[in-house]
Short mmCIF file of N, CA, C and O in Angstrom, two decimals:
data_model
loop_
_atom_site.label_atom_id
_atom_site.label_comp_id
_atom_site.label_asym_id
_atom_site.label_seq_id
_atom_site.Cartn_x
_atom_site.Cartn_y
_atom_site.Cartn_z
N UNK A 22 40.38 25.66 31.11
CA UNK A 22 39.86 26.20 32.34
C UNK A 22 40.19 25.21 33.45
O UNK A 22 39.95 24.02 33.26
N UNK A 23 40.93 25.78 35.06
CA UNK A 23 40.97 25.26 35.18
C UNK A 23 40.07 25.30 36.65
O UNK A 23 39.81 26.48 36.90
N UNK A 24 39.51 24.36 37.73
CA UNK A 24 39.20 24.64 38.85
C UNK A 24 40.14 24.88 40.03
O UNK A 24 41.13 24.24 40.38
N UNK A 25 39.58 26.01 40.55
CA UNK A 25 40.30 26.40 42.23
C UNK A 25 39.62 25.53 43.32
O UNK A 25 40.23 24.72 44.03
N UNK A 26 38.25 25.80 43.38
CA UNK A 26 37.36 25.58 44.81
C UNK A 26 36.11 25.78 44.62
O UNK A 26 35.96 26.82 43.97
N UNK A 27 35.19 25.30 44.86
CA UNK A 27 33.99 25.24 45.37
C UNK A 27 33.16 25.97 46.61
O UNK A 27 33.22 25.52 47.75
N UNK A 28 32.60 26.82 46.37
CA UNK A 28 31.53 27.37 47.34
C UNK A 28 30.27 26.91 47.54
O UNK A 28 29.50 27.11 46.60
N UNK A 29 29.75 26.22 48.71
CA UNK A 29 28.23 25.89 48.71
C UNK A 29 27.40 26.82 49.56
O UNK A 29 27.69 27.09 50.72
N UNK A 30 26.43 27.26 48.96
CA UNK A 30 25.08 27.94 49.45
C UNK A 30 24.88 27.48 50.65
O UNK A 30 25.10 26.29 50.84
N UNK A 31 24.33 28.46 51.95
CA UNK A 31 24.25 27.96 53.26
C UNK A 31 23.01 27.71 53.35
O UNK A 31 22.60 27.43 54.48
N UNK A 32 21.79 27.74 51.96
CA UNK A 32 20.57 27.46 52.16
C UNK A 32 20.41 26.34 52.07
O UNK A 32 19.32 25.83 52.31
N UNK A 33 21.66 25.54 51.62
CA UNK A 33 21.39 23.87 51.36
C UNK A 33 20.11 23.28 50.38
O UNK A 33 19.31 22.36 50.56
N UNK A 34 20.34 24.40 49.06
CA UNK A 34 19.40 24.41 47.88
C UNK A 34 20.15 23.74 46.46
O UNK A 34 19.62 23.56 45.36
N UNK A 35 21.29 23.49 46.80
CA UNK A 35 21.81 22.53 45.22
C UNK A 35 22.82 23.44 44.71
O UNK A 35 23.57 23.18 43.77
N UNK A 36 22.81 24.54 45.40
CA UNK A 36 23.57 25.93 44.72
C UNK A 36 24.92 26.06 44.94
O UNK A 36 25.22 25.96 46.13
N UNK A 37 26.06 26.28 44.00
CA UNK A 37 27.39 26.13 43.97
C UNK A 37 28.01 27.48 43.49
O UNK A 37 27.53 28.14 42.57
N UNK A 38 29.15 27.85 44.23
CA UNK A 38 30.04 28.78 43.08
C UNK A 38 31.00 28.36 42.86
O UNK A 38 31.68 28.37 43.89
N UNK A 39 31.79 27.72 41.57
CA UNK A 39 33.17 27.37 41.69
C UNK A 39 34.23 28.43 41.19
O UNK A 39 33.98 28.73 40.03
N UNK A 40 34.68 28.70 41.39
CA UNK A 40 35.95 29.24 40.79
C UNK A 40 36.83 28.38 39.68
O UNK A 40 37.03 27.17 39.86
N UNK A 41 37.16 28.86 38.90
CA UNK A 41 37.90 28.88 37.80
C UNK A 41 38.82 29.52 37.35
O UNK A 41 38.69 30.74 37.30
N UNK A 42 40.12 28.88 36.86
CA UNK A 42 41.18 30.45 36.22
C UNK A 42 41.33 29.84 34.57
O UNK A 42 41.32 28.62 34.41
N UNK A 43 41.48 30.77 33.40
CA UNK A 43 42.41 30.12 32.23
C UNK A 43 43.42 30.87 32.21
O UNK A 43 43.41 31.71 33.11
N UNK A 44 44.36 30.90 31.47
CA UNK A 44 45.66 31.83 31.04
C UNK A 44 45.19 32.52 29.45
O UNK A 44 45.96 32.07 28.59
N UNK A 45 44.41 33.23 29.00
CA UNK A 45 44.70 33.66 27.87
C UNK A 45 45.83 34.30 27.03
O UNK A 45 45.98 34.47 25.82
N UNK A 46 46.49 34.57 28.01
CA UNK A 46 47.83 35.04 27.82
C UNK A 46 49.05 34.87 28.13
O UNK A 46 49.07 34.00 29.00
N UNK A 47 50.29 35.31 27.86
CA UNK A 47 51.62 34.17 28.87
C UNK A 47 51.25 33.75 29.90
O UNK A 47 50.82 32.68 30.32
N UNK A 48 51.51 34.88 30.35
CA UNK A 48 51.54 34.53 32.33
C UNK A 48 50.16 35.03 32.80
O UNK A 48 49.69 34.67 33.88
N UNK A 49 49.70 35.66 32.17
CA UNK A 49 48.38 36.37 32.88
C UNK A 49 47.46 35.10 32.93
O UNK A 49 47.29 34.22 32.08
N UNK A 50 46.71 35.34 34.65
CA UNK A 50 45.48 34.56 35.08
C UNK A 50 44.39 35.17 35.08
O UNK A 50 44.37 36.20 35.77
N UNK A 51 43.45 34.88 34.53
CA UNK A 51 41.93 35.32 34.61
C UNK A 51 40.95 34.33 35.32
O UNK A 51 40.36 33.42 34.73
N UNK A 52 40.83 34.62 36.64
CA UNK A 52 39.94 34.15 37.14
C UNK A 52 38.13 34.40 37.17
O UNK A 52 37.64 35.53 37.23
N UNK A 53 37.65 33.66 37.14
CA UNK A 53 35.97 33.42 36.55
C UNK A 53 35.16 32.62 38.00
O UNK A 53 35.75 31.99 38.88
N UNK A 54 33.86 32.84 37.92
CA UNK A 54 33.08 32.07 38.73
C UNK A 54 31.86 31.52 38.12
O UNK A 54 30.98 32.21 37.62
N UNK A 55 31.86 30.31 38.17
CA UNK A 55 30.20 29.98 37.53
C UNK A 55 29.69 29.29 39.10
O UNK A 55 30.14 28.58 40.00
N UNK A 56 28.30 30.14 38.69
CA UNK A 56 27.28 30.11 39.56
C UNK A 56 26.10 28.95 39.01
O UNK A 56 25.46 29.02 37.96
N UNK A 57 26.01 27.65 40.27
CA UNK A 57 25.18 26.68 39.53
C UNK A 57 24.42 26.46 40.47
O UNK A 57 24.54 26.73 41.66
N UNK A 58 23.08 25.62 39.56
CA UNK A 58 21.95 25.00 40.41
C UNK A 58 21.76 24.06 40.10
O UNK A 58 21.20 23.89 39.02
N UNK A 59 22.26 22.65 41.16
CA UNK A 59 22.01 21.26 40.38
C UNK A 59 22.96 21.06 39.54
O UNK A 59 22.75 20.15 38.74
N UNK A 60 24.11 21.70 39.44
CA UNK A 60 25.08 21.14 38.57
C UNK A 60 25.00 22.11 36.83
O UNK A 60 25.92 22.22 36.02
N UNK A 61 24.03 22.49 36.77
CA UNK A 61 23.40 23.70 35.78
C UNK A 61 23.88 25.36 35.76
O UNK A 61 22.98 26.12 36.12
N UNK A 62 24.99 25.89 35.44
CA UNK A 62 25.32 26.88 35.32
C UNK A 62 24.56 27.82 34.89
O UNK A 62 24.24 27.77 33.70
N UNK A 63 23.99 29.10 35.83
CA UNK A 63 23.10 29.60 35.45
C UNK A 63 23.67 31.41 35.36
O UNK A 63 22.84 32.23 34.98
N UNK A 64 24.83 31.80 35.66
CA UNK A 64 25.97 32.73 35.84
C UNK A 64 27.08 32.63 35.50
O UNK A 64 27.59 31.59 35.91
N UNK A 65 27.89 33.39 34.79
CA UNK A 65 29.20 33.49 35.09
C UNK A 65 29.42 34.77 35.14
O UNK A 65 28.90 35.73 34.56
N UNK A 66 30.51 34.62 36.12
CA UNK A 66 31.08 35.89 36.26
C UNK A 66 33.11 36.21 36.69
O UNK A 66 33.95 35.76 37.47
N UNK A 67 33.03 37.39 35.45
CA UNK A 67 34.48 37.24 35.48
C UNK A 67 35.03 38.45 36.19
O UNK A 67 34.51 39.56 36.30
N UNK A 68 36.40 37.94 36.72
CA UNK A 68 37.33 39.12 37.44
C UNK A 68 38.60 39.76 36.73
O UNK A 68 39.67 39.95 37.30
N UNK A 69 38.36 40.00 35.66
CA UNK A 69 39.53 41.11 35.20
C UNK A 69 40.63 41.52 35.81
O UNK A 69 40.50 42.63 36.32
N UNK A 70 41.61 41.04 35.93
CA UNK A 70 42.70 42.26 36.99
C UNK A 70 41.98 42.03 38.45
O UNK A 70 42.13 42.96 39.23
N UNK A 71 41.48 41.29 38.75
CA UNK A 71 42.03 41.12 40.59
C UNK A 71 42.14 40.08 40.75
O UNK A 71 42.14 39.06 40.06
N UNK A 72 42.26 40.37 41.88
CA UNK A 72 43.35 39.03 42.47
C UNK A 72 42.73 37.50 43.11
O UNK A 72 41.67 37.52 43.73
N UNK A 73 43.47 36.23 42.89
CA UNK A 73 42.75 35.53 43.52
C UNK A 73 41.54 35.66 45.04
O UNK A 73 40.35 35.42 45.22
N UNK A 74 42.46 36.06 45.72
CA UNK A 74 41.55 36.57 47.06
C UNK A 74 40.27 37.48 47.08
O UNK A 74 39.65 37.45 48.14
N UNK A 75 39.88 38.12 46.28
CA UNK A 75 39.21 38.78 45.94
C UNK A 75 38.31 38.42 45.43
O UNK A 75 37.21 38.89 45.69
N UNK A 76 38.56 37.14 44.24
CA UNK A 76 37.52 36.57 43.89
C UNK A 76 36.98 35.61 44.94
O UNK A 76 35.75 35.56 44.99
N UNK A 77 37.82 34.65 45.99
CA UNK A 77 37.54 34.20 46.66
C UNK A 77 36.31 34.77 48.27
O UNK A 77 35.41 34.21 48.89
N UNK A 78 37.00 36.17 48.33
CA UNK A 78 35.90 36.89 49.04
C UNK A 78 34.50 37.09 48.52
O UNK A 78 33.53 37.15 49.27
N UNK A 79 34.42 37.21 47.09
CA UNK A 79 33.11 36.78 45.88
C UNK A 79 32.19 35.75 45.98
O UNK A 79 30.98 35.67 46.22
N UNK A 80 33.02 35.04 45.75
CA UNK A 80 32.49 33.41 46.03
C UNK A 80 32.03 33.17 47.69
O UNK A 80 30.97 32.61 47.95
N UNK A 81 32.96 33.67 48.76
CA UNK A 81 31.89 33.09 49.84
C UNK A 81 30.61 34.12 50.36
O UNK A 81 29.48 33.96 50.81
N UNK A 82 31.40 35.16 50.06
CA UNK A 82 30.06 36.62 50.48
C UNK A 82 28.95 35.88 49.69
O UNK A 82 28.01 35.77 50.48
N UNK A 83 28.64 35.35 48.57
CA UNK A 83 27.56 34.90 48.10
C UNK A 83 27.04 33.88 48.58
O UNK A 83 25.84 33.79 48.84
N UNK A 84 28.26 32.61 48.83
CA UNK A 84 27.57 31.27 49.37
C UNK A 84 26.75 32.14 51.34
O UNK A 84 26.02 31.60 52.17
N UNK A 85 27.09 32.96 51.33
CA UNK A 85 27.08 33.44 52.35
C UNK A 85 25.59 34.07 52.71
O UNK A 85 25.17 34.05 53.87
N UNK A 86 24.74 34.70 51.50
CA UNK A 86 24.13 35.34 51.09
C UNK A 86 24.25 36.99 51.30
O UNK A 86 23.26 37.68 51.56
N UNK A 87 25.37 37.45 51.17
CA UNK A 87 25.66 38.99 51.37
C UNK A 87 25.64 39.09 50.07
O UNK A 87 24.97 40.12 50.04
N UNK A 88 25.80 38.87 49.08
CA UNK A 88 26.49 38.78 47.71
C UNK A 88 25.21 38.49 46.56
O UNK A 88 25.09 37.32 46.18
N UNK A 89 24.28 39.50 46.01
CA UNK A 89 23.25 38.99 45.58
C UNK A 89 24.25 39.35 43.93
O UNK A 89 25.15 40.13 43.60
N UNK A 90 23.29 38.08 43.15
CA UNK A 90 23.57 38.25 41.67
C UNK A 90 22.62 38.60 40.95
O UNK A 90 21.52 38.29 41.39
N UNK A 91 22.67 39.33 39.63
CA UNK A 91 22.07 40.43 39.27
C UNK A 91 21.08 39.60 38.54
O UNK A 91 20.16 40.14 37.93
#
């Protein structure tokens, strides 16, 4: 696994989303997000078939708080 970027929470509560991709396959990328508190992964969540940008719109709509997790 590897890291893209980091998202921080605009509540300034400890809260992170990073992004992540692995290759399970040749060429194919699967990008992932773990959602943490304090360094404590308390989410993950994966993107199947889309695209980097997409997950990246994920990651800040949440640090953002538009983006609630379930």
């Amino acid at each position: 696994m590897n890291e893209i970027s980091t998202y921080y929470s605009d509540q300034d509560d400890g809260m992170t989303a990073t992004i992540y991709y692995h290759s399970p396959y040749n060429d194919a990328l699967e990008y992932f997000i773990q959602y943490k508190r304090d360094g404590e992964c308390f989410y993950t969540e994966t993107f199947p078939g889309r695209s980097i940008y997409y997950v990246e719109d994920a990651a800040e709509n949440w640090a953002l708080g538009i983006k609630v997790l379930p």
